[in-house]
Coordinates of C-alpha atoms in Angstrom, one line a residue:
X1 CA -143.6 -33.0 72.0
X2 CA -142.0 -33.9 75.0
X3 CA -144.7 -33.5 77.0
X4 CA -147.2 -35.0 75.3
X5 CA -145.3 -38.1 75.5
X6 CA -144.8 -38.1 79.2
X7 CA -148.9 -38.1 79.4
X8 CA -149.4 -41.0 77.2
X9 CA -146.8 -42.5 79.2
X10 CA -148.8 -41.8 82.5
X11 CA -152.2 -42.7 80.8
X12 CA -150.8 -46.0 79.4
X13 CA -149.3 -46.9 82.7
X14 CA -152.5 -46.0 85.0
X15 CA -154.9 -47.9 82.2
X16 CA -152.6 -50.7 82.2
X17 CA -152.9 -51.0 86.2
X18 CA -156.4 -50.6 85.7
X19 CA -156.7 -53.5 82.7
X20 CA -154.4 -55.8 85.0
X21 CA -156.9 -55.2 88.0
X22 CA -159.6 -56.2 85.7
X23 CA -158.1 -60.0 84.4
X24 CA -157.6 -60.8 88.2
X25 CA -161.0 -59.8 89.1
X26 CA -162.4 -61.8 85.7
X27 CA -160.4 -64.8 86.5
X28 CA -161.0 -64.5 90.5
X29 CA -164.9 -64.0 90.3
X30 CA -165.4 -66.7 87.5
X31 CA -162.7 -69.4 88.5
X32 CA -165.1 -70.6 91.7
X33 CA -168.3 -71.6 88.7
X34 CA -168.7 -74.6 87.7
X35 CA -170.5 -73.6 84.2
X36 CA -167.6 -71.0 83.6
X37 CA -165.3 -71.2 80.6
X38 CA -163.3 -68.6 81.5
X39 CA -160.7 -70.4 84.1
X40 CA -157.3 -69.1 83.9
X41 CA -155.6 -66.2 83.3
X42 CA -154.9 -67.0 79.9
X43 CA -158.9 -67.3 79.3
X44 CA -159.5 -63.5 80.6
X45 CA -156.5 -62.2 78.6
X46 CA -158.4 -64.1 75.3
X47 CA -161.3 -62.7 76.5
X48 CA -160.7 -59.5 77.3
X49 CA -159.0 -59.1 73.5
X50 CA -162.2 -60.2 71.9
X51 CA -164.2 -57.9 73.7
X52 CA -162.2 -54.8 73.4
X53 CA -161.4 -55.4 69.7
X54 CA -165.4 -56.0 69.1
X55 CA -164.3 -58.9 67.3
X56 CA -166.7 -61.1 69.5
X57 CA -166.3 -64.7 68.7
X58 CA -168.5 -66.3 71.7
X59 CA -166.1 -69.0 72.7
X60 CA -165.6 -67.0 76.0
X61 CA -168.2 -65.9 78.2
X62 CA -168.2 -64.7 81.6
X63 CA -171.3 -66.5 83.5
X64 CA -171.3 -64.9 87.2
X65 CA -172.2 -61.2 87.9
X66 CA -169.3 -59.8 88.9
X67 CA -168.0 -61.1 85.6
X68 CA -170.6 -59.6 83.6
X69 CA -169.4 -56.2 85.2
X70 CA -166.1 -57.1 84.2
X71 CA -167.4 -57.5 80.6
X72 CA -168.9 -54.1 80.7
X73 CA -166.2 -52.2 81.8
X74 CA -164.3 -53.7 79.2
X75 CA -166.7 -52.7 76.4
X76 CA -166.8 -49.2 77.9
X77 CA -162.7 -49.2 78.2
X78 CA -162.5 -51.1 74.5
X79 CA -162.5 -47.8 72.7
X80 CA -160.2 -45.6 74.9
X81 CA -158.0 -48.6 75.8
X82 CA -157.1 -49.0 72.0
X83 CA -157.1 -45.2 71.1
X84 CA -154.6 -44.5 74.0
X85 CA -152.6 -47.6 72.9
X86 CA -152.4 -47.1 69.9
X87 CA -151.5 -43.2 70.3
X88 CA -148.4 -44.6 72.6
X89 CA -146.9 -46.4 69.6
X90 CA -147.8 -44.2 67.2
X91 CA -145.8 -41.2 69.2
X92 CA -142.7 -44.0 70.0
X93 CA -142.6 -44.6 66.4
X94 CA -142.8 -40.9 65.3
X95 CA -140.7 -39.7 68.2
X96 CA -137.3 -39.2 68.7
X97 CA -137.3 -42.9 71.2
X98 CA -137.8 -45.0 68.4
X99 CA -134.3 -44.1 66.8
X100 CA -132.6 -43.7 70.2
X101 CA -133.7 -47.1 70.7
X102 CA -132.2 -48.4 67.6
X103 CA -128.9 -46.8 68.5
X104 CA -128.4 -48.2 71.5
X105 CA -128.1 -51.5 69.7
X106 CA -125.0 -49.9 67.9
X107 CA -122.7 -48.4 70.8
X108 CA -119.5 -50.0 69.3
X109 CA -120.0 -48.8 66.0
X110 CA -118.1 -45.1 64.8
X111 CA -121.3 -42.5 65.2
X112 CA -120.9 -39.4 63.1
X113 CA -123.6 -36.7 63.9
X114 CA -124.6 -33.8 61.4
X115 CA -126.0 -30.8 63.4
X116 CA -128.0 -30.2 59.9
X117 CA -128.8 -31.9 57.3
X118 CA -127.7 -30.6 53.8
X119 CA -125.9 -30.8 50.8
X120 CA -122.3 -30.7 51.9
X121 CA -123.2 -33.0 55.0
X122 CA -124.7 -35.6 53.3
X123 CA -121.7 -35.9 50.3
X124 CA -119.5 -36.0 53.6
X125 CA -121.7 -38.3 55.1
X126 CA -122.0 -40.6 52.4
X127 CA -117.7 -40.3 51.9
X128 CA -117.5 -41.8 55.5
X129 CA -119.9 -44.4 55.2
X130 CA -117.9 -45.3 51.8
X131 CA -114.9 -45.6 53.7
X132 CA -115.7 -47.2 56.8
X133 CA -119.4 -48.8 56.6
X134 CA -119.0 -49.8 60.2
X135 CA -120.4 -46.3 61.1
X136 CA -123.7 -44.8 61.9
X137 CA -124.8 -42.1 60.4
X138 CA -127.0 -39.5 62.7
X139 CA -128.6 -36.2 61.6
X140 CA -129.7 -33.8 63.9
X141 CA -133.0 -32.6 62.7
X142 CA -136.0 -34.3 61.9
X143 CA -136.5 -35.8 58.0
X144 CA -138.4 -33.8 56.2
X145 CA -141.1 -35.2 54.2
X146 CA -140.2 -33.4 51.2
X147 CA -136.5 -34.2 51.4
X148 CA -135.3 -37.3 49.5
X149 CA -133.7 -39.9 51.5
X150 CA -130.3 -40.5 51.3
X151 CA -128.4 -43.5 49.6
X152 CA -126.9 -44.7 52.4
X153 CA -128.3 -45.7 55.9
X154 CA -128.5 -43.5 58.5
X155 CA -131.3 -41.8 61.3
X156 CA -132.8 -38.8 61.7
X157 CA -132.9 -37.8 65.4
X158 CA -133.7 -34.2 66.6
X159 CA -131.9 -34.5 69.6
X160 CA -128.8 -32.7 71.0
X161 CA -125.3 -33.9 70.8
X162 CA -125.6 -34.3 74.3
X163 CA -128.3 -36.8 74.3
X164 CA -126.2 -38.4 71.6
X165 CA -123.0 -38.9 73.6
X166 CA -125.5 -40.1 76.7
X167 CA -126.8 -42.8 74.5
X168 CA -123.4 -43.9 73.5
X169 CA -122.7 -44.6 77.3
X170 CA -118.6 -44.3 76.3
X171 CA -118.5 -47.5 74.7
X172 CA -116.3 -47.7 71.5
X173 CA -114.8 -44.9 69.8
X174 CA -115.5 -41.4 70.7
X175 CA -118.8 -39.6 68.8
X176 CA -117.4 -37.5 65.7
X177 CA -119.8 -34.1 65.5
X178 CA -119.5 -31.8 62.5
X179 CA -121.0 -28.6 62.3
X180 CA -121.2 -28.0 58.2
X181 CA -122.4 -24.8 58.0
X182 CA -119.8 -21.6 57.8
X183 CA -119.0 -20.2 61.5
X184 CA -121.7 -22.5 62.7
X185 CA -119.9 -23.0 66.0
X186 CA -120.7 -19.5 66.8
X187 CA -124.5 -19.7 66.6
X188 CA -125.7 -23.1 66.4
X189 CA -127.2 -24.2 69.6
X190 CA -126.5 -27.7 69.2
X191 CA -122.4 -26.1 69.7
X192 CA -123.4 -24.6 73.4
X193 CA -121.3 -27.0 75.5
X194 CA -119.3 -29.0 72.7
X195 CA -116.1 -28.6 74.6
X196 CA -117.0 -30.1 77.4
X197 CA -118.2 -33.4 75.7
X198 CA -115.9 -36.5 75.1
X199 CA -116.3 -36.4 71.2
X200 CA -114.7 -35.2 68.4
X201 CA -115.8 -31.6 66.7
X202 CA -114.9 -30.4 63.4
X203 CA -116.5 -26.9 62.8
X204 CA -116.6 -25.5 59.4
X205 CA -115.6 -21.8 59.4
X206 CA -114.4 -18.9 56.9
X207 CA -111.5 -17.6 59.4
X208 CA -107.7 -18.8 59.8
X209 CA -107.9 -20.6 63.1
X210 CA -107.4 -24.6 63.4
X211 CA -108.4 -24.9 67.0
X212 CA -110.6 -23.7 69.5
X213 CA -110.0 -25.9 72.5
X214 CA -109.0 -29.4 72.3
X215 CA -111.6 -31.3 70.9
X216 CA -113.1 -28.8 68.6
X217 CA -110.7 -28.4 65.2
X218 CA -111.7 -26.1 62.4
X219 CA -111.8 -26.9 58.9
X220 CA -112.0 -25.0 55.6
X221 CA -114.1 -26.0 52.8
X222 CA -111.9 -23.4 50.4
X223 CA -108.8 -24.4 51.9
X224 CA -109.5 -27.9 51.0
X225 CA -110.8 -27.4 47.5
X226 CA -107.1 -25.6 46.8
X227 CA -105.3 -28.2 48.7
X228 CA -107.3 -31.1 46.2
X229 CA -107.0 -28.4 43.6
X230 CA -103.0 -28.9 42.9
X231 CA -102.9 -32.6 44.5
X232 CA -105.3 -33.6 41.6
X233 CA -103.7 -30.9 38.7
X234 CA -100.3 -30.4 39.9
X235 CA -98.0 -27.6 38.8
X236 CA -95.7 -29.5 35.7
X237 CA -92.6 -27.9 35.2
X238 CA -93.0 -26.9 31.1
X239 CA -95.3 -24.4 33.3
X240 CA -94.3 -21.0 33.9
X241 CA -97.3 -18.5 33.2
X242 CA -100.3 -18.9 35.4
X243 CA -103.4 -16.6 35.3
X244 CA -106.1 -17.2 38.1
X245 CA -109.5 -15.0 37.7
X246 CA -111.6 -14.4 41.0
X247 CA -109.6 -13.5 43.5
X248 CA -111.8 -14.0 46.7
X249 CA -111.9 -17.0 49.1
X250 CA -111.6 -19.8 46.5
X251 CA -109.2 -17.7 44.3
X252 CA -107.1 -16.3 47.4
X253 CA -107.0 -20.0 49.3
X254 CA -105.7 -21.0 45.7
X255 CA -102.9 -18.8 45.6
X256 CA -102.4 -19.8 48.8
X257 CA -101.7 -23.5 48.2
X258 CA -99.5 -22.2 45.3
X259 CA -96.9 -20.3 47.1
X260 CA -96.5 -22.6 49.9
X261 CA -96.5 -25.7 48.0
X262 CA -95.5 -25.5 44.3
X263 CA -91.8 -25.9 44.8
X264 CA -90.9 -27.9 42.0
X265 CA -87.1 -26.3 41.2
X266 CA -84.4 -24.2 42.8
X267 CA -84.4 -23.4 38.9
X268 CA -88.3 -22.2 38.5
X269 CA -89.7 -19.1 37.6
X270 CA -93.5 -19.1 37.8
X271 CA -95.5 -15.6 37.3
X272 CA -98.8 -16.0 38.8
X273 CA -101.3 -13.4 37.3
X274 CA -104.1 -12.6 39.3
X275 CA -107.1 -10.6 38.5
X276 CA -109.3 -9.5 41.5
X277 CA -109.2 -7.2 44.4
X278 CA -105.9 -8.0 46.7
X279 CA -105.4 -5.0 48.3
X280 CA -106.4 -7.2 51.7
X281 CA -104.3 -9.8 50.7
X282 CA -101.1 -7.7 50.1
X283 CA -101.8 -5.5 53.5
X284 CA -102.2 -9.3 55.1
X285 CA -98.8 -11.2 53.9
X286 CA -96.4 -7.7 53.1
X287 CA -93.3 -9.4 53.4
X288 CA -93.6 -11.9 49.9
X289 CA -91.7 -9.1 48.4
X290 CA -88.7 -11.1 49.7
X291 CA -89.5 -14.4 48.4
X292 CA -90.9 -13.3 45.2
X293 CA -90.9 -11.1 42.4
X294 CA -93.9 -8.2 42.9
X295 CA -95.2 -6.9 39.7
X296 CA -93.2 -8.4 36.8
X297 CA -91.8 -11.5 35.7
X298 CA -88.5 -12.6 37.0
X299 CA -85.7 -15.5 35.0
X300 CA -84.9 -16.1 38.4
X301 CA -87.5 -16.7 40.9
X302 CA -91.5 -17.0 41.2
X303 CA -93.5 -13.9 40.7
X304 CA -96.8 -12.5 42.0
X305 CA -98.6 -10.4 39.3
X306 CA -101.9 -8.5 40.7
X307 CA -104.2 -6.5 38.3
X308 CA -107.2 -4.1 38.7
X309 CA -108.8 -4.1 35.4
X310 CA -109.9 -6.9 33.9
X311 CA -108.6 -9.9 32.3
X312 CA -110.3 -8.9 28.9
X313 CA -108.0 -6.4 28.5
X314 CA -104.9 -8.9 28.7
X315 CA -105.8 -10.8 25.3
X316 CA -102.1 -11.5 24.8
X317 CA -101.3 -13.0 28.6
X318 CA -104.8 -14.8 29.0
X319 CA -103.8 -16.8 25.1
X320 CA -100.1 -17.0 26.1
X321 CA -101.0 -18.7 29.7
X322 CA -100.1 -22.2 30.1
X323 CA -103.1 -22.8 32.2
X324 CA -105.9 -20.3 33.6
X325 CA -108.0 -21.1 36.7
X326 CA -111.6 -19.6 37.0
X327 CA -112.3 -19.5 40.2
X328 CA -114.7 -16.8 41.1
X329 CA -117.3 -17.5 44.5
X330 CA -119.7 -17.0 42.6
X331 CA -120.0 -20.3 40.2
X332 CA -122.0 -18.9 37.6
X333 CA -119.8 -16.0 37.3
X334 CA -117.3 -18.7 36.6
X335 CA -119.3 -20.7 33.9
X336 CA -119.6 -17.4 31.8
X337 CA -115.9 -16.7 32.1
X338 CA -115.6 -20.2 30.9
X339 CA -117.8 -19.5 27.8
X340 CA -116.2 -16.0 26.9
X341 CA -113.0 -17.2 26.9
X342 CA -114.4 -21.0 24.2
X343 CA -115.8 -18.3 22.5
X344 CA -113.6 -15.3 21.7
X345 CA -110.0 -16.6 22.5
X346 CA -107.7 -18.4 21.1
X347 CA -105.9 -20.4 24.1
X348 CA -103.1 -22.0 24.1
X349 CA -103.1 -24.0 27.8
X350 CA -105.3 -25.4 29.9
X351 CA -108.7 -24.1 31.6
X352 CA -109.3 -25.2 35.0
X353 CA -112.7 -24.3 36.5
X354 CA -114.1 -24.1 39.6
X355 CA -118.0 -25.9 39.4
X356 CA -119.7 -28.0 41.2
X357 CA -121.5 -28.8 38.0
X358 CA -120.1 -31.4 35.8
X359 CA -120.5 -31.4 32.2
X360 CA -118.5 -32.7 29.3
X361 CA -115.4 -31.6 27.8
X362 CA -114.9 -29.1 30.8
X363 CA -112.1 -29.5 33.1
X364 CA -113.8 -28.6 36.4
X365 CA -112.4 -29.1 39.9
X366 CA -114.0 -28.4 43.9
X367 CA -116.8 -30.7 43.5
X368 CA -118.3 -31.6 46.7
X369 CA -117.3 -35.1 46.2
X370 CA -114.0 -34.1 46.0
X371 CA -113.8 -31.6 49.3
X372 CA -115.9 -33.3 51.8
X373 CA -114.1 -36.4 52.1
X374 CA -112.7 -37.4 55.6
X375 CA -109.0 -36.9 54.6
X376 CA -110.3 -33.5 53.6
X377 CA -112.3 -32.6 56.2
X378 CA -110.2 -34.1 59.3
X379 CA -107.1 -34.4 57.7
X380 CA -106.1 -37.6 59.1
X381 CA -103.6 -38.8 56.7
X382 CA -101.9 -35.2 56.4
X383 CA -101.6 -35.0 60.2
X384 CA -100.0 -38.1 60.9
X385 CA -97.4 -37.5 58.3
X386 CA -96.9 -34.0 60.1
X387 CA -97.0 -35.5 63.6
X388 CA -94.4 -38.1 62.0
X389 CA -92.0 -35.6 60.4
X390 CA -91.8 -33.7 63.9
X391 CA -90.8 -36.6 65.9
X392 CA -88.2 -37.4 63.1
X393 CA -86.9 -33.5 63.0
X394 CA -86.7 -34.3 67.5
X395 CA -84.7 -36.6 67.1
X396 CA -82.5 -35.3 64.0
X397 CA -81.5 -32.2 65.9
X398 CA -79.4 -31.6 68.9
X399 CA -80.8 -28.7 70.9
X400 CA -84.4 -28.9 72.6
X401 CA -87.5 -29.2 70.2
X402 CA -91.5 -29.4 71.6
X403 CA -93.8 -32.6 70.7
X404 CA -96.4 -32.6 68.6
X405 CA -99.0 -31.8 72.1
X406 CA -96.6 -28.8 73.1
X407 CA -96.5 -27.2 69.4
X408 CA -98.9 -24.3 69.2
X409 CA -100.9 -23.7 66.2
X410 CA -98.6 -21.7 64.1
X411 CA -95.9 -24.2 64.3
X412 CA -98.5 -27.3 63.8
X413 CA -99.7 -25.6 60.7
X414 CA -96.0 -25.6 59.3
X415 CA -95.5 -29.2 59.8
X416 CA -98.5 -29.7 58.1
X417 CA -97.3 -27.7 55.4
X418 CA -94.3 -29.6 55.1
X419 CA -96.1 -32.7 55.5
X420 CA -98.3 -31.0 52.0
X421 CA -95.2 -30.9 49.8
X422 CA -94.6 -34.8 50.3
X423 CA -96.4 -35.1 47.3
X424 CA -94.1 -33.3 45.0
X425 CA -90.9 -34.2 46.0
X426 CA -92.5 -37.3 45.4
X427 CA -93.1 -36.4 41.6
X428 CA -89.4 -34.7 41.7
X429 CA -87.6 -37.8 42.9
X430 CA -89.1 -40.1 40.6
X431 CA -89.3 -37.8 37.6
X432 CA -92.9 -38.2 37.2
X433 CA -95.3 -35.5 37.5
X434 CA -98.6 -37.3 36.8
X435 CA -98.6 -39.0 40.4
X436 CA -101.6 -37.4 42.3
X437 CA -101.8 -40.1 45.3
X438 CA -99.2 -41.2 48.1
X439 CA -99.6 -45.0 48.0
X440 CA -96.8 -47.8 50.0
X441 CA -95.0 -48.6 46.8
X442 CA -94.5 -44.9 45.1
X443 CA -93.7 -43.5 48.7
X444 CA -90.7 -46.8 49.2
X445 CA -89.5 -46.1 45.6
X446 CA -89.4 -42.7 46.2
X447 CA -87.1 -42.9 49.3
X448 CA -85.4 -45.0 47.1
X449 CA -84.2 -42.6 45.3
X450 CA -83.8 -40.3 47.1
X451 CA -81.0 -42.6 49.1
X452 CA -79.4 -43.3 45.3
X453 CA -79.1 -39.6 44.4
X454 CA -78.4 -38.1 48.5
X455 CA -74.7 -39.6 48.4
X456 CA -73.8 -37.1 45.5
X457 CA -72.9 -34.0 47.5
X458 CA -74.5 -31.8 44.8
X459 CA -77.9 -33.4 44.7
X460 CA -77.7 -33.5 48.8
X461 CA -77.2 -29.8 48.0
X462 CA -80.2 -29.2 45.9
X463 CA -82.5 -31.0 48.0
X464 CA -81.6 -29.1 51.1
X465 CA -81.8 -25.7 49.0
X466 CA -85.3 -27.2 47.7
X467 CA -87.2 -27.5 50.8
X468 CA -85.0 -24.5 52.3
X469 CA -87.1 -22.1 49.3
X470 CA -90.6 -24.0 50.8
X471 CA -90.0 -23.1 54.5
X472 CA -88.7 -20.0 53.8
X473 CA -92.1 -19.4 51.9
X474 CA -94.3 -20.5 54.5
X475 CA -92.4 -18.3 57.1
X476 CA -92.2 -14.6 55.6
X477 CA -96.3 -15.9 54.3
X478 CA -97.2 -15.6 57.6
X479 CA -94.8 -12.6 58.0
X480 CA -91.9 -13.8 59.9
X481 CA -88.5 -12.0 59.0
X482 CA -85.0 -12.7 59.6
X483 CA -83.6 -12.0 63.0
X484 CA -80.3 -12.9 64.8
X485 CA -82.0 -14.9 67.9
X486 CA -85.2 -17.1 67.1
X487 CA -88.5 -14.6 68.8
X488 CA -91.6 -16.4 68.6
X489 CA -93.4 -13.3 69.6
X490 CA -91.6 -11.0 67.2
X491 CA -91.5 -13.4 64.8
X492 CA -88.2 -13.4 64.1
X493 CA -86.3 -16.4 62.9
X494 CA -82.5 -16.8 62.4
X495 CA -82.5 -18.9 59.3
X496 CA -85.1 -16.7 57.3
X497 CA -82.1 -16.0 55.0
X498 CA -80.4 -17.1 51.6
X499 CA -79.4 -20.9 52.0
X500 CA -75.9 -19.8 51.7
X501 CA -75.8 -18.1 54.9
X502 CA -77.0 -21.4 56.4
X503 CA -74.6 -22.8 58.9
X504 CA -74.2 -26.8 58.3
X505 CA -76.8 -28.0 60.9
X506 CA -79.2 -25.9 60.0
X507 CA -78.8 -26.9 56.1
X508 CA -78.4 -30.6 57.7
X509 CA -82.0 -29.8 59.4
X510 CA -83.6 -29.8 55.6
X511 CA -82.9 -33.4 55.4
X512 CA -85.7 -34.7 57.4
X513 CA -88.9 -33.6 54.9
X514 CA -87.0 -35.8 52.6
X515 CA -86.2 -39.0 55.1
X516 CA -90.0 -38.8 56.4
X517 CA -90.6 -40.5 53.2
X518 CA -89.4 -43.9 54.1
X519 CA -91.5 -43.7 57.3
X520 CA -94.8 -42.7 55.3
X521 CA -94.1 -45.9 53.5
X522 CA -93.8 -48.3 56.0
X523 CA -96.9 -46.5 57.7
X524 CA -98.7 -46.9 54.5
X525 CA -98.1 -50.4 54.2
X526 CA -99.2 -51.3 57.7
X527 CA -102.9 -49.8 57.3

């Protein structure tokens, strides 16, 4: 492609010399007769159009014979004058320069480019555009002709991000790029060299890592269906048996969520029942023996249930269950689930299921509207609240703490998670468990009342001992265990012990998930 447009380039050029040469020589040759009509330049150009068009009208006629040879050679040239011409605009138009062209119109607009085009890149494509419709929308691949054209604008360019970023020429904000397909930063081509470029990569991927180098940030689409998963059908606290069936990504990112964010009462005792193969799991996290119950149900703390057979064989637990998430990979799988359990059981809570269909009178969660959605996908509202909560924990405590740019993963990743659980100590504060969203005026009430109730020294007490059970669980889930003298490397932590063996500034130190809530209001309230 590329080189045959760098020959009609050439051939235009040269026959455009050539056609120039041509209207001097007409003009020159018939300017000097008297009986000529053809005497400026404006006169050949008419001419010449006529002629090589066959059009003919007879209003122009060279009279002198070097004119008449002029007139020949422009019959003679009409037909491969026009062809070549016209083959020029036709492979501009059908090219990749047409759309380049376009773009460079557009530099100070946001420019999001889709190494593919598909389902999950268009719904996330379409989300941004919703959001922000100041934004151009660029997919790296030709259109197809039989692929339907989206509903919102955007170009289909098969160029590298490379070429993208040149076009951009730094001006406005950096290019986003997003690789939708799972460990595409591995073998996409379009990734070679990603690193180097002054844009902004999110890579979607199936492993536990959150950054590659600086610019490139992982995301994962199951870890976001679980985080939207209890943000949209939080755990209530009439709750207290929980069976989840399909225990592999979906389920297991599920579970996830659930131990590190449903915290809801230094009172609670949630059994979470799981059918599906967790011998990885278990082998992965061994140390939630010491946060939670392993095998049975406990009347005083959370417990993890894990079973071989199958759930059909647990009639009394699966019609018992105050709610039951289906949540196999496979989404079929799921939908017959669904219709065994309508049809033979008698079920006393709610069914949550995992589809990307919708259909009525099914409550369904993971749609792709619902996980590719820029807050999802580059967690921008989740990691300012986390960048926000470290500065106010810097500031809170007296011995040396790292910023947000020093932090490494691991310690980034429990902000975050601390930064998740705003939500429900949201809905705890303010007594109200149907609040799904953060917005100014719940977030400045909340703080509200959490100021009213923090001067009673037993409430200040069961606040602290609150988010003291969530870190604790986010520690020994990523298999950190107590140890006398912080060790990063052998993960050992000092305060990965009962809150009672807390000294005063390290219980003191609990406070600031709870104050970061009258920051996240006034941020709220200046967007």
């Amino acid at each position: 492609m590329k080189r045959r447009n760098k020959i009609y380039l050439c051939m235009t050029v040269i026959l455009l010399v050539i056609y120039f040469g041509l209207l001097a020589t007409l003009c020159f040759s018939e300017y000097t007769d008297s009986r000529a009509t053809i005497r400026s330049l404006s006169d050949a150009f008419w001419y010449s159009l006529v002629t090589m068009t066959t059009v003919g009208y007879g209003d122009l006629t060279p009279v002198t014979p070097l004119g008449h040879a002029v007139g020949v050679v422009f019959l003679l040239l009409s037909a491969g004058i026009m062809m070549t011409l016209f083959g020029a605009v036709l492979s501009f138009i059908t090219s990749e320069a047409l759309p380049l062209f376009l773009l460079s119109f557009q530099r100070k607009k946001n420019w999001c480019y889709f190494a593919d085009y598909g389902t999950e890149a268009s719904t996330l494509a379409e989300n941004i555009y919703k959001e922000n419709q100041d934004t151009v929308i660029i997919f790296g691949e030709k259109k197809d002709d039989q692929m339907e054209y989206p509903d919102y604008p955007c170009l289909f360019v098969n160029v590298s991000p490379a070429r993208i970023v040149a076009s951009k020429k730094n001006i406005g904000a950096k290019c986003k790029v997003f690789l939708m397909k799972e460990n595409d930063i591995g073998v996409n081509s379009r990734a070679v060299g990603l690193y180097a470029l002054p844009v902004e990569v999110y890579a979607r991927t199936t492993n536990g890592q959150d950054h590659l180098s600086g610019n490139i940030k992982f995301f994962h689409s199951y870890d976001c269906c679980a985080r939207q998963y209890w943000r949209s059908k939080p755990l209530c606290s009439h709750e207290s048996k929980i069976v989840l069936i399909g225990f592999e990504n979906y389920g297991q990112s599920i579970l996830e969520r659930a131990i590190l964010t449903n915290i809801v009462s230094v009172h609670q005792h949630v059994s979470y029942h799981i059918f599906g193969k967790a011998e990885q799991f278990l082998a992965m996290h061994s140390h939630l023996h010491e946060v939670f119950s392993m095998g049975e149900e406990s009347e005083s703390e959370d417990a993890l249930i894990f079973y071989d057979d199958f759930w059909e064989m647990h009639q009394e637990l699966v019609e018992q269950a105050d709610r039951i998430i289906i949540c196999p990979d496979d989404e079929q799988k799921g939908w017959n689930i669904f219709w065994r359990l309508e049809k033979y059981y008698k079920i006393q809570g709610k069914i949550h299921l995992h589809s990307n269909r919708k259909a009525p009178g099914v409550d369904y969660f993971g749609t792709n509207e619902e996980i590719y959605t820029p807050n999802q996908i580059m967690r921008t509202a989740l990691n300012k609240t986390a960048i926000m909560m470290n500065e106010i924990f810097c500031k809170s405590v007296s011995y040396p703490t790292l910023k947000w740019e020093e932090l490494d993963d691991f310690h980034r990743e429990s902000k975050i998670a601390a930064a998740d659980h705003l939500l429900m100590k949201i809905r705890i504060l303010l007594q109200d468990e149907a609040i799904t969203e953060i917005s100014p005026g719940i977030a400045k009430k909340a703080y509200e009342a959490y100021c009213k109730m923090n001067i009673y020294e037993d409430m200040q007490d069961m606040y602290r001992r609150l988010d003291h059970m969530r870190w604790l669980r986010f520690y020994t889930f990523y298999n950190w265990t107590y140890g006398h003298v912080r060790n990063d490397a052998a993960r050992q932590h000092p305060m990965l012990c009962p809150y009672e063996k807390l000294t005063w500034e390290q219980k003191r130190e609990r406070d600031v998930a709870w104050e970061t809530l009258g920051s996240v209001a006034a941020q709220l309230k200046r967007r």
